[in-house]
Short mmCIF file of C-alpha atoms and ligand atoms in Angstrom, two decimals:
data_model
loop_
_atom_site.label_atom_id
_atom_site.label_comp_id
_atom_site.label_asym_id
_atom_site.label_seq_id
_atom_site.Cartn_x
_atom_site.Cartn_y
_atom_site.Cartn_z
CA LYS A 79 43.40 -3.76 27.49
CA ALA A 80 40.21 -4.22 27.51
CA LYS A 81 39.32 -1.07 29.13
CA GLU A 82 40.63 0.08 25.89
CA SER A 83 38.56 -1.81 23.39
CA GLY A 84 35.71 -0.90 25.11
CA LYS A 85 36.37 2.87 24.68
CA ASN A 86 37.35 1.94 20.93
CA ARG A 87 33.59 0.48 21.02
CA TYR A 88 32.55 3.34 22.06
CA TRP A 89 34.33 5.99 19.74
CA LEU A 90 33.35 3.37 16.86
CA TYR A 91 29.26 3.67 18.26
CA GLN A 92 30.28 7.55 18.23
CA ALA A 93 31.12 7.50 14.44
CA ASP A 94 28.64 4.96 13.33
CA MET A 95 26.01 7.39 14.89
CA SER A 96 27.17 10.86 12.79
CA LEU A 97 27.61 8.50 10.31
CA ILE A 98 24.05 7.64 10.14
CA ALA A 99 23.01 10.75 11.50
CA GLN A 100 25.03 12.11 8.46
CA ASN A 101 23.37 9.27 5.89
CA ARG A 102 19.85 10.89 6.99
CA LEU A 103 20.39 14.49 6.43
CA THR A 104 21.78 13.26 3.08
CA LEU A 105 18.92 11.19 2.38
CA GLU A 106 16.67 13.76 3.55
CA GLN A 107 18.09 16.19 0.75
CA ARG A 108 17.98 13.84 -1.68
CA LEU A 109 14.23 12.89 -0.91
CA ARG A 110 13.37 16.63 -1.22
CA ARG A 111 15.38 16.82 -4.18
CA ALA A 112 13.92 13.46 -6.02
CA LEU A 113 10.18 14.90 -5.43
CA GLU A 114 11.51 18.25 -7.14
CA ARG A 115 12.91 16.35 -10.19
CA GLY A 116 10.28 14.13 -10.32
CA GLU A 117 12.57 10.54 -9.85
CA PHE A 118 9.08 9.15 -7.48
CA VAL A 119 7.33 6.45 -9.78
CA LEU A 120 4.19 4.38 -8.95
CA TYR A 121 3.68 0.71 -9.90
CA TYR A 122 0.32 -0.95 -10.08
CA GLN A 123 -0.64 -4.10 -8.65
CA PRO A 124 -3.91 -5.69 -9.82
CA GLN A 125 -6.06 -7.30 -7.19
CA VAL A 126 -8.26 -10.08 -9.21
CA ASP A 127 -11.86 -11.51 -7.73
CA VAL A 128 -10.81 -15.42 -6.23
CA VAL A 129 -14.13 -16.91 -7.86
CA SER A 130 -14.20 -14.59 -11.11
CA GLY A 131 -10.52 -14.05 -12.20
CA LYS A 132 -11.60 -10.48 -13.25
CA LEU A 133 -9.85 -7.48 -12.15
CA LEU A 134 -11.27 -6.42 -8.20
CA GLY A 135 -8.84 -2.84 -8.55
CA MET A 136 -5.15 -2.15 -7.81
CA GLU A 137 -3.01 -0.78 -5.85
CA ALA A 138 -0.54 1.95 -6.65
CA LEU A 139 2.93 1.47 -4.82
CA LEU A 140 5.82 4.25 -4.84
CA ARG A 141 8.96 3.82 -6.33
CA TRP A 142 12.42 6.25 -6.00
CA LYS A 143 13.36 6.21 -9.54
CA HIS A 144 16.98 7.23 -8.83
CA PRO A 145 19.22 8.02 -11.71
CA GLU A 146 22.19 5.92 -10.61
CA ALA A 147 21.06 3.85 -8.04
CA GLY A 148 17.79 2.14 -10.14
CA ILE A 149 14.66 1.52 -8.77
CA ILE A 150 14.44 1.76 -4.63
CA PRO A 151 11.48 0.13 -2.87
CA PRO A 152 9.92 2.08 -0.48
CA LEU A 153 10.50 0.60 2.53
CA LYS A 154 13.97 1.91 2.16
CA PHE A 155 12.78 5.73 2.41
CA ILE A 156 9.75 6.31 3.56
CA PRO A 157 10.55 6.04 7.05
CA ILE A 158 12.88 8.88 6.93
CA ALA A 159 9.98 10.51 4.88
CA GLU A 160 7.78 10.02 7.49
CA GLU A 161 10.08 11.35 10.18
CA THR A 162 10.90 14.36 8.53
CA GLY A 163 7.19 15.27 7.52
CA LEU A 164 8.14 14.99 3.57
CA ILE A 165 5.92 12.13 3.50
CA LEU A 166 3.40 15.01 3.17
CA PRO A 167 4.52 16.14 0.18
CA ILE A 168 5.53 13.05 -1.47
CA GLY A 169 1.88 11.50 -0.33
CA GLU A 170 -0.02 14.10 -2.00
CA TRP A 171 1.92 13.46 -5.19
CA VAL A 172 1.07 9.75 -5.05
CA LEU A 173 -2.72 10.74 -4.03
CA ARG A 174 -2.78 12.97 -7.98
CA THR A 175 -0.39 10.54 -9.59
CA ALA A 176 -2.39 7.55 -8.98
CA ILE A 177 -5.69 9.29 -9.62
CA ALA A 178 -4.65 11.06 -12.31
CA GLN A 179 -3.75 7.65 -14.04
CA ASN A 180 -7.22 5.85 -12.95
CA VAL A 181 -8.73 8.63 -14.79
CA ALA A 182 -6.71 8.09 -17.86
CA TRP A 183 -7.47 4.38 -18.07
CA GLN A 184 -10.83 5.11 -17.38
CA ARG A 185 -11.26 7.73 -20.14
CA LYS A 186 -9.70 5.48 -22.38
CA GLY A 187 -12.49 2.99 -21.33
CA LEU A 188 -9.87 0.18 -20.34
CA SER A 189 -10.82 -0.12 -16.90
CA HIS A 190 -13.61 1.12 -14.37
CA LEU A 191 -11.43 0.08 -11.30
CA ARG A 192 -11.04 1.57 -7.83
CA ILE A 193 -7.42 2.61 -6.92
CA ALA A 194 -5.91 1.64 -3.89
CA VAL A 195 -3.38 4.12 -1.93
CA ASN A 196 -1.18 4.06 1.06
CA LEU A 197 -1.56 6.50 3.46
CA SER A 198 1.00 7.00 5.83
CA GLY A 199 0.31 7.78 9.81
CA ARG A 200 1.59 11.10 9.60
CA GLN A 201 -0.76 12.07 6.39
CA LEU A 202 -3.86 11.00 8.37
CA LEU A 203 -2.83 13.09 11.19
CA GLN A 204 -2.25 16.11 8.71
CA GLU A 205 -4.50 19.17 9.84
CA ASN A 206 -6.62 19.15 5.60
CA LEU A 207 -6.06 15.93 4.55
CA VAL A 208 -9.74 15.10 3.50
CA GLU A 209 -10.08 19.01 1.78
CA ARG A 210 -6.86 18.28 -0.21
CA VAL A 211 -7.84 14.92 -1.29
CA LYS A 212 -11.38 16.30 -2.42
CA THR A 213 -9.76 19.27 -4.08
CA ILE A 214 -7.46 16.35 -5.86
CA LEU A 215 -10.66 14.09 -7.09
CA GLU A 216 -12.30 17.36 -7.93
CA GLU A 217 -9.27 18.97 -10.18
CA GLU A 218 -8.81 15.33 -11.59
CA GLN A 219 -12.54 14.90 -12.20
CA MET A 220 -12.65 11.39 -10.31
CA GLU A 221 -15.22 10.27 -7.78
CA GLY A 222 -14.79 9.50 -4.94
CA LYS A 223 -16.03 5.81 -5.09
CA TRP A 224 -13.22 5.02 -7.51
CA LEU A 225 -10.51 5.34 -4.07
CA GLU A 226 -9.86 3.51 -1.65
CA LEU A 227 -7.18 4.49 0.81
CA GLU A 228 -5.39 2.12 3.09
CA ILE A 229 -4.60 2.40 6.30
CA THR A 230 -2.75 0.04 8.70
CA GLU A 231 -4.00 -1.10 12.06
CA SER A 232 -1.28 0.52 14.22
CA VAL A 233 -1.95 3.94 12.32
CA ALA A 234 -5.78 3.48 12.27
CA ILE A 235 -5.85 3.51 16.38
CA HIS A 236 -3.26 5.76 17.21
CA ASP A 237 -5.94 8.45 17.77
CA LEU A 238 -9.36 6.96 17.84
CA GLU A 239 -11.22 9.87 17.57
CA LEU A 240 -9.31 11.40 14.72
CA THR A 241 -9.57 8.63 12.58
CA ILE A 242 -13.24 8.03 12.68
CA ARG A 243 -13.88 11.71 12.28
CA VAL A 244 -11.70 11.52 8.99
CA LEU A 245 -12.87 8.14 8.28
CA SER A 246 -16.26 9.40 8.33
CA GLU A 247 -15.77 12.16 6.16
CA PHE A 248 -14.18 10.02 3.61
CA LYS A 249 -16.60 7.41 3.69
CA LYS A 250 -19.20 10.56 3.27
CA MET A 251 -17.63 10.97 -0.14
CA GLY A 252 -17.85 7.55 -1.12
CA VAL A 253 -14.33 6.57 -0.36
CA HIS A 254 -13.07 3.06 0.19
CA ILE A 255 -11.03 2.44 3.23
CA ALA A 256 -9.02 -0.96 3.20
CA ILE A 257 -7.09 -2.04 6.68
CA ASP A 258 -3.87 -2.95 5.47
CA ASP A 259 -1.62 -5.84 6.66
CA PHE A 260 -4.05 -6.65 9.01
CA GLY A 261 -3.70 -9.20 12.04
CA ILE A 262 -0.17 -8.21 12.86
CA GLY A 263 -0.69 -5.00 14.35
CA TYR A 264 -1.61 -6.58 18.30
CA SER A 265 -4.88 -4.12 18.70
CA SER A 266 -8.06 -5.40 20.16
CA LEU A 267 -10.60 -5.82 17.34
CA SER A 268 -13.06 -3.66 19.02
CA TYR A 269 -11.96 -0.72 16.70
CA LEU A 270 -13.38 -2.80 13.67
CA LYS A 271 -16.95 -1.18 14.78
CA LEU A 272 -15.96 1.83 15.10
CA PHE A 273 -14.52 2.89 11.67
CA PRO A 274 -16.79 2.58 8.53
CA ILE A 275 -14.42 0.24 6.70
CA ASP A 276 -15.05 -1.74 3.39
CA THR A 277 -11.93 -4.49 3.17
CA LEU A 278 -9.63 -6.21 5.31
CA LYS A 279 -6.06 -6.90 3.38
CA VAL A 280 -4.44 -10.17 4.90
CA ASP A 281 -1.21 -9.67 5.95
CA GLN A 282 1.30 -11.34 3.64
CA SER A 283 3.05 -13.12 6.65
CA PHE A 284 0.14 -15.34 7.02
CA ILE A 285 -0.79 -16.24 3.68
CA ARG A 286 3.39 -17.20 3.08
CA ASP A 287 3.15 -20.34 5.16
CA SER A 288 -0.47 -20.92 5.56
CA LEU A 289 -0.17 -24.34 4.05
CA HIS A 290 2.60 -25.57 6.16
CA ASN A 291 1.57 -24.38 8.74
CA ALA A 292 -1.55 -24.85 10.84
CA GLU A 293 -1.70 -21.63 12.87
CA ASN A 294 -1.34 -19.57 10.16
CA GLY A 295 -3.82 -21.40 8.10
CA THR A 296 -5.92 -20.87 11.00
CA ILE A 297 -5.29 -17.21 11.22
CA VAL A 298 -6.29 -16.61 7.70
CA SER A 299 -9.42 -18.32 7.76
CA THR A 300 -10.54 -16.64 11.02
CA ILE A 301 -9.53 -12.95 9.47
CA ILE A 302 -11.80 -13.96 6.14
CA GLY A 303 -14.52 -15.23 8.18
CA LEU A 304 -14.57 -12.52 10.68
CA ALA A 305 -14.35 -10.02 7.20
CA ARG A 306 -17.46 -12.09 6.19
CA ASP A 307 -19.58 -11.39 9.66
CA LEU A 308 -18.74 -7.76 9.55
CA ASN A 309 -19.90 -7.22 6.05
CA PHE A 310 -15.56 -6.23 4.73
CA LEU A 311 -14.07 -7.32 1.46
CA ALA A 312 -11.39 -9.39 2.27
CA ILE A 313 -7.97 -9.11 0.17
CA ALA A 314 -5.11 -11.81 0.44
CA GLU A 315 -1.61 -9.97 0.11
CA GLY A 316 1.42 -11.49 -0.96
CA VAL A 317 -0.39 -14.58 -2.95
CA GLU A 318 2.65 -16.42 -4.97
CA THR A 319 1.61 -20.21 -5.63
CA GLU A 320 -1.48 -21.61 -6.83
CA ALA A 321 -1.64 -23.88 -3.69
CA GLN A 322 -2.32 -20.81 -1.62
CA TYR A 323 -4.54 -19.67 -4.21
CA GLU A 324 -6.73 -22.83 -4.09
CA PHE A 325 -6.59 -22.17 0.10
CA LEU A 326 -7.77 -18.88 -0.25
CA LYS A 327 -10.54 -19.96 -2.67
CA GLU A 328 -11.55 -23.09 -0.23
CA GLN A 329 -11.65 -20.08 2.19
CA ALA A 330 -14.04 -17.90 0.46
CA CYS A 331 -12.02 -14.94 0.25
CA THR A 332 -12.73 -12.03 -2.03
CA GLY A 333 -9.79 -11.51 -3.89
CA ILE A 334 -6.24 -12.04 -3.98
CA GLN A 335 -3.08 -9.72 -4.63
CA GLY A 336 0.67 -11.03 -5.18
CA TYR A 337 3.04 -12.19 -7.77
CA LEU A 338 1.10 -15.10 -9.11
CA ILE A 339 -1.08 -12.85 -10.45
CA SER A 340 1.19 -10.10 -11.79
CA ARG A 341 4.14 -7.85 -9.62
CA PRO A 342 3.21 -4.40 -9.32
CA LEU A 343 4.03 -2.76 -12.97
CA PRO A 344 4.99 0.32 -14.30
CA ALA A 345 1.68 2.57 -15.83
CA ALA A 346 2.87 1.45 -19.19
CA GLU A 347 3.07 -2.64 -18.43
CA MET A 348 -0.04 -1.96 -16.61
CA THR A 349 -1.68 -0.32 -19.74
CA THR A 350 -0.43 -3.20 -21.71
CA LEU A 351 -2.14 -5.47 -19.14
CA LEU A 352 -5.85 -3.53 -19.27
CA ASN A 353 -5.96 -3.34 -23.10
CA LEU A 354 -5.47 -7.59 -23.13
CA VAL A 355 -7.88 -7.43 -20.24
CA HIS A 356 -10.14 -5.32 -22.18
CA GLU A 357 -9.69 -7.33 -25.68
CA ASN A 358 -10.06 -10.98 -23.88
CA GLU A 359 -12.98 -9.29 -21.34
CA ASP A 360 -15.45 -12.10 -22.14
CA LYS A 361 -12.42 -15.06 -22.52
CA VAL A 362 -10.11 -15.78 -19.70
CA PRO A 363 -9.30 -14.70 -16.50
CA VAL A 364 -6.28 -12.52 -15.95
CA SER A 365 -4.20 -15.21 -14.60
CA VAL A 366 -0.67 -14.34 -16.15
CA GLU A 367 0.51 -17.48 -14.96
CA GLN A 368 -2.15 -19.71 -16.29
CA PRO A 369 -2.87 -22.21 -13.95
CA SER A 370 -1.20 -25.19 -15.40
P1 LIG B 625 1.82 -3.14 1.50
O1 LIG B 625 1.13 -1.61 1.37
O2 LIG B 625 1.36 -4.08 2.21
O3 LIG B 625 2.40 -3.39 -0.07
C1 LIG B 625 2.17 -4.40 -0.51
C2 LIG B 625 3.49 -5.13 -0.79
O4 LIG B 625 4.07 -6.37 -1.19
C3 LIG B 625 4.71 -3.98 -1.84
O5 LIG B 625 5.59 -3.83 -1.59
C4 LIG B 625 4.36 -5.40 -3.00
O6 LIG B 625 4.86 -5.07 -4.30
C5 LIG B 625 4.64 -6.73 -2.03
N1 LIG B 625 4.03 -7.63 -2.71
C6 LIG B 625 3.34 -7.83 -3.76
N2 LIG B 625 2.72 -9.11 -3.63
C7 LIG B 625 3.56 -9.91 -3.60
C8 LIG B 625 4.00 -11.22 -3.42
O7 LIG B 625 3.61 -12.20 -4.00
N3 LIG B 625 4.92 -11.45 -2.55
C9 LIG B 625 5.92 -10.84 -2.01
N4 LIG B 625 7.17 -11.16 -1.58
N5 LIG B 625 5.61 -9.11 -2.16
C10 LIG B 625 4.70 -8.49 -2.27
P2 LIG B 625 6.63 -2.37 -1.74
O8 LIG B 625 5.95 -1.93 -3.22
O9 LIG B 625 7.65 -2.91 -1.15
O10 LIG B 625 5.85 -1.61 -0.77
C11 LIG B 625 5.98 -1.91 0.64
C12 LIG B 625 5.47 -0.97 1.55
O11 LIG B 625 6.21 0.47 1.61
C13 LIG B 625 3.67 -0.89 1.58
O12 LIG B 625 2.99 -1.92 2.02
C14 LIG B 625 3.70 -0.04 2.08
O13 LIG B 625 3.23 -0.07 3.51
C15 LIG B 625 4.74 0.93 1.88
N6 LIG B 625 4.55 1.70 0.64
C16 LIG B 625 3.99 1.81 -0.63
N7 LIG B 625 3.84 2.57 -1.37
C17 LIG B 625 3.47 3.72 -0.51
C18 LIG B 625 3.19 4.66 -0.76
O14 LIG B 625 2.54 5.61 -1.59
N8 LIG B 625 2.67 5.85 0.67
C19 LIG B 625 2.80 5.01 1.76
N9 LIG B 625 2.69 5.94 3.02
N10 LIG B 625 3.56 3.94 1.78
C20 LIG B 625 3.66 3.21 0.39
MG1 LIG B 626 -1.14 -1.28 1.19
MG1 LIG B 627 0.04 -5.20 3.06
MG1 LIG B 628 3.16 -3.66 4.63
#
């Protein structure tokens, strides 16, 4: 009996695996089609200066607007896009769209902000990434200084020499570099002095509990101090409460990004927000949820 159920489990496992394999295949095909059909969209999340409350920049975040399933978040499909290499054409679309959108806002006089774009590991390893970014910047007529590229620690240290070479090329173009999800990469800190980094983004997992968990609070203030000592900006991700904001202000964090200020917004809603900020330039800080 036991043997039989063991066997059943085996077959179940086999069935699961082929189902997953099948799903992967169709998901790959669907991703390919999604790109062709223009089902990807970018949302934009503002980053705000902790002291002045003014907009510092924004991050472009990818969504898949599925005709039936609705908005699909990136973590549901980016891993497969990475595995299949589709992240390369998708990533190129993200870069072009984010840059074109930023130029459109700048031309309307709505913003002079830097736009941050996430780069995947596969993109960084791409042969001619620097050339492609350069071409897109030229074609869309945006100066490199208005672009920030976000890479995670694990991606950055995967191939040190390549990363140093690529990031130095970006630096020459005036492009800013941010280390995303900083603090969860289990890596040595020595790489920080090897790369031309502008910004450390404190991972949201530390922010979430920074007030109720002494260790996380300590980690947050340590990362902010490290950024300051190395002359990097520090941006805290996932800031949701007024109390977290106050804590980050005390720690002299440079900027915050999170639901407290705004969720990531579709382009049209970001345009509305930028208009609002523009009209009230000298009046109020941009906090959407005003402190009570
Ligand atoms: P990330 O780059 O660390 O982006 C921050 C994530 O935190 C976003 O999730 C954002 O919506 C979310 N977030 C922002 N504020 C808050 C908050 O106050 N509370 C909470 N709970 N979450 C907040 P999202 O958009 O689902 O993106 C997840 C990840 O997917 C990103 O993490 C990034 O690693 C990746 N990703 C997004 N867009 C792209 C892209 O265009 N290319 C690549 N390669 N990766 C992308
Ligand atoms: Mg990011
Ligand atoms: Mg992050
Ligand atoms: Mg992340």
